[in-house]
Tab-separated table of C-alpha atoms in Angstrom:
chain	number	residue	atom	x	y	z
V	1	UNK	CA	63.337	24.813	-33.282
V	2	UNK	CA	62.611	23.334	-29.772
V	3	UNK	CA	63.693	24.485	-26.641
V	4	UNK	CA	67.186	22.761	-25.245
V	5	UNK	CA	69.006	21.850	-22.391
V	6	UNK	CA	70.523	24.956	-20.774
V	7	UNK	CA	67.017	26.898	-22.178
V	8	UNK	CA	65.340	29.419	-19.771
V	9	UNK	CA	61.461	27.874	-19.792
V	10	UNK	CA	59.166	31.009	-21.589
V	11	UNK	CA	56.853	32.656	-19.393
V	12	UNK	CA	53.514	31.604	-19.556
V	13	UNK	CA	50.168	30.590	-18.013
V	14	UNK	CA	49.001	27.395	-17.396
V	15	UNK	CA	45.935	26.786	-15.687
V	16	UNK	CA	45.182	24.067	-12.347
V	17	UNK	CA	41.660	22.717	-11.156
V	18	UNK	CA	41.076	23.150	-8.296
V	19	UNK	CA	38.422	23.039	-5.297
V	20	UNK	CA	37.554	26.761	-6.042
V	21	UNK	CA	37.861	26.311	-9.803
V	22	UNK	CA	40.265	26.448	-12.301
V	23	UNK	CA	43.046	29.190	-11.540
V	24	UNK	CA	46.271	30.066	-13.423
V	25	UNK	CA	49.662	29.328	-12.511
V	26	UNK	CA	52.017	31.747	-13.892
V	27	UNK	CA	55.115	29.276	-14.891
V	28	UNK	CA	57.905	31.959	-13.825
V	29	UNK	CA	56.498	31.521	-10.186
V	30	UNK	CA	55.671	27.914	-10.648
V	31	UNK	CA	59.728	26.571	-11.497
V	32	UNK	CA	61.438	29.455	-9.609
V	33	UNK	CA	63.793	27.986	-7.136
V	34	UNK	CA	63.205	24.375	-7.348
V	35	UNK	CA	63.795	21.314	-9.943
V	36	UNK	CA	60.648	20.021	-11.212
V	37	UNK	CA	60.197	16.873	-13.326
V	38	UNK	CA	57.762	17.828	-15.950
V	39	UNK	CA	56.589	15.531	-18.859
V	40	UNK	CA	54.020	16.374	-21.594
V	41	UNK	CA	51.286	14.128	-22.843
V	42	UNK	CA	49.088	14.706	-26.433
V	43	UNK	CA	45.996	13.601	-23.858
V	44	UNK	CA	44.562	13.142	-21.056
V	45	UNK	CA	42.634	9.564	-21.130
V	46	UNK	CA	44.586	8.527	-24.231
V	47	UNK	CA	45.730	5.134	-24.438
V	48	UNK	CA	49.727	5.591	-23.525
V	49	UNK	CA	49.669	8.444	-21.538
V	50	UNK	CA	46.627	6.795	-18.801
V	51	UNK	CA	48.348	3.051	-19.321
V	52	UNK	CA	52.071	3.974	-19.187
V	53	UNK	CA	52.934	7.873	-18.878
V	54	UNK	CA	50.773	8.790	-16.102
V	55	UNK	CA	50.730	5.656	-13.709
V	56	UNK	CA	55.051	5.768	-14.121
V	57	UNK	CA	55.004	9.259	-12.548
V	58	UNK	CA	52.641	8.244	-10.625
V	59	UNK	CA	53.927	5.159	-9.343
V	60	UNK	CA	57.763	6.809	-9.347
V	61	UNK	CA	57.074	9.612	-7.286
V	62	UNK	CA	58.615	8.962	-4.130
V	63	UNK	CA	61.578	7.972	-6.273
V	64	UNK	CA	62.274	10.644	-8.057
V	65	UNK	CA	61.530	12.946	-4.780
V	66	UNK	CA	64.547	11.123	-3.361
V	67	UNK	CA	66.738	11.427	-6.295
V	68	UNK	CA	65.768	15.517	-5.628
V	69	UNK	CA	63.132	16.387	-7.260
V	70	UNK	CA	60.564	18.894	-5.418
V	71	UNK	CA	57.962	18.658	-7.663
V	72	UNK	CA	56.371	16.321	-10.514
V	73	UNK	CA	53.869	18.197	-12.936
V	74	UNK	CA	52.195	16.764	-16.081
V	75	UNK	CA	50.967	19.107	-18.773
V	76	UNK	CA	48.824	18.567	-21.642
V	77	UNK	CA	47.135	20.622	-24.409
V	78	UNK	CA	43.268	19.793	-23.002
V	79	UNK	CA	41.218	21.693	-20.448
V	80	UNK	CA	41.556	21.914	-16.887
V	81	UNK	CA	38.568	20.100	-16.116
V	82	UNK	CA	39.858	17.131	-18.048
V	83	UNK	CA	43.443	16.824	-16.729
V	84	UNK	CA	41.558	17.367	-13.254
V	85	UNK	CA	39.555	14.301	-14.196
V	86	UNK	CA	42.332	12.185	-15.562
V	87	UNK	CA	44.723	13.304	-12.623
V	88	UNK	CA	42.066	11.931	-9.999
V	89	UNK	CA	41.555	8.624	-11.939
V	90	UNK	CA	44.839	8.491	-12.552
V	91	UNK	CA	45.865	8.525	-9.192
V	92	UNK	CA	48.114	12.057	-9.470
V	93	UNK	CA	46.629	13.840	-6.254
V	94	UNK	CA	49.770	14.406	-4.079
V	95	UNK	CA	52.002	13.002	-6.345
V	96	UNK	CA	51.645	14.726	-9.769
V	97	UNK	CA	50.409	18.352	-10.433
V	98	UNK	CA	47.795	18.676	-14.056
V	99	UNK	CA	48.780	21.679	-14.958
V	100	UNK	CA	46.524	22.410	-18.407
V	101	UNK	CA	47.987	23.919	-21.482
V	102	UNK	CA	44.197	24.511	-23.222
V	103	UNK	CA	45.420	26.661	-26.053
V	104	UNK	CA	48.362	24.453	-26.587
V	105	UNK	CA	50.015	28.441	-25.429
V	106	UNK	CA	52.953	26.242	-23.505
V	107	UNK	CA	53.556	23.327	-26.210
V	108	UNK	CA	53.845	26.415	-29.049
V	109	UNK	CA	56.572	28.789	-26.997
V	110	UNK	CA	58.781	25.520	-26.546
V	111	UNK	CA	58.459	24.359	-30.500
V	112	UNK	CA	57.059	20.687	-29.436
V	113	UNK	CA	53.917	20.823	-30.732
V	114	UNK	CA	52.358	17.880	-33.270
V	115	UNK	CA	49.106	17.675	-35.293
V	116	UNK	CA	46.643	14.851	-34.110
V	117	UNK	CA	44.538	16.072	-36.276
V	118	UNK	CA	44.141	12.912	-38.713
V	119	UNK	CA	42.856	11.471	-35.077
V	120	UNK	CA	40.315	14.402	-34.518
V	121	UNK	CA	42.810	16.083	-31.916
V	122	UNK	CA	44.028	19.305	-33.473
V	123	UNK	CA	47.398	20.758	-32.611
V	124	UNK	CA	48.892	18.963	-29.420
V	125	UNK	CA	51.556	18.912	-27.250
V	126	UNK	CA	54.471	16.121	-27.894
V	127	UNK	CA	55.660	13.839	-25.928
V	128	UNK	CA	58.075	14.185	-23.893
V	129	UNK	CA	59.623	14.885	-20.428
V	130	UNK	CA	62.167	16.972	-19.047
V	131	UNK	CA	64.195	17.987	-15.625
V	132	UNK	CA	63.236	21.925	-15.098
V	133	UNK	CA	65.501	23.630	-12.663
V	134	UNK	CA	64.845	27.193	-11.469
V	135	UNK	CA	63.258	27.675	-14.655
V	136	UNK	CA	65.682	26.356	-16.654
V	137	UNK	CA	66.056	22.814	-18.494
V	138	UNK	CA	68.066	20.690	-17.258
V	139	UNK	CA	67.054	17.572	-18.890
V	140	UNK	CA	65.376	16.772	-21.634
V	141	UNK	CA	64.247	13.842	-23.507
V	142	UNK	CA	61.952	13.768	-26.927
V	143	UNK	CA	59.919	10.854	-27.943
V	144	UNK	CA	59.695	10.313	-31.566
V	145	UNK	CA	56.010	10.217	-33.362
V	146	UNK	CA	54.009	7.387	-31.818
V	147	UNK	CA	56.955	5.885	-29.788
V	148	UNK	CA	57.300	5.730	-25.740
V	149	UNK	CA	60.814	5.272	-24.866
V	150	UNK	CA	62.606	8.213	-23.454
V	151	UNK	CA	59.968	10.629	-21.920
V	152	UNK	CA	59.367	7.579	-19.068
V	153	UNK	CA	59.555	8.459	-15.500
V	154	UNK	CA	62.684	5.404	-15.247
V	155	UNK	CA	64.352	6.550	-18.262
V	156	UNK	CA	64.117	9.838	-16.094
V	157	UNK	CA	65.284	8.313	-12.848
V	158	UNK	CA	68.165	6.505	-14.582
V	159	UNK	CA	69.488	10.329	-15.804
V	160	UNK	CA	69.201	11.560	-12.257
C-alpha cells in the first residue's frame, strides 16, 4: 500500500551533495513547517526525467513559488554524487534541491517503489510527484508504468 493524501511523510534520511560533501538531511526537519513540492524520478540522466521531469521543475519554479510553495526537491533512488551531477546539468541549483534516496530507504517507507531491473536498474523509486505540507501530503499524483502525465510540474501547478 502507498502512502496517501492526508499521510504523515515517514522519517527518514536522505542525503544532499554538497561543497563539503555529501551530508544527510533528516526529512522530519527537512518538511517541518513549510509546503514543499517534491517529485520522484527512477534516474538521474534517464531519458524522461533529464528531457521532461527535471527541466519542468526547473523551468516552473518561480511559478510554483508564487502559487506558495517554499521549496521544490527532487528525489531519486541513485547516489548523491549523481543527482549532484544531474542537478547541475540540469539546471536545479537554486531552483530544485537533489535530495538522494541511495538505498531506495525513502521510495520503500512510502510503498512506490518499481523494479528496473529488466533495464539493469534494480529496485527504484516511481514516478511521481506530490504537494508535502508540514510533513504531511497534501497532494499527490502517481504515474502509471512508463507513462508521464500526472507527476508534471503543470499538472502540479494546475492543482494548486
Amino acid at each position: 500500500m502507498s502512502i496517501q493524501v492526508g499521510d504523515k511523510l515517514p522519517k527518514t534520511t536522505f542525503i544532499k551533495a554538497t561543497a563539503d560533501g555529501p551530508q544527510p538531511v533528516d526529512s522530519d526537519e527537512y518538511f517541518k513547517g513549510r509546503k514543499v513540492a517534491l517529485f520522484s524520478v527512477p534516474g538521474a540522466f534517464t531519458p524522461t526525467c533529464s528531457a521532461r521531469h527535471l527541466p519542468g521543475f526547473v523551468d516552473k519554479a518561480e511559478d510554483l513559488k508564487i502559487k506558495g510553495v517554499d521549496e521544490i526537491a527532487c528525489t531519486a533512488v541513485n547516489d548523491a554524487f549523481v543527482m549532484g551531477a544531474w542537478g547541475k546539468q540540469g539546471g536545479a541549483d537554486n531552483k530544485v534541491t537533489m535530495l538522494s534516496d541511495g538505498n531506495g530507504e525513502f521510495a520503500k517507507a512510502i510503498g512506490l517503489t518499481m523494479d528496473a531491473s529488466k533495464h539493469g536498474m534494480g529496485t527504484r523509486g516511481q514516478r511521481y510527484s506530490m504537494i508535502v505540507n508540514d510533513g504531511r501530503v497534501e497532494q499527490l499524483n502517481i504515474e502509471e508504468p512508463g507513462a508521464f502525465n500526472v507527476s508534471s510540474a503543470d499538472y502540479m501547478l494546475e492543482r494548486l
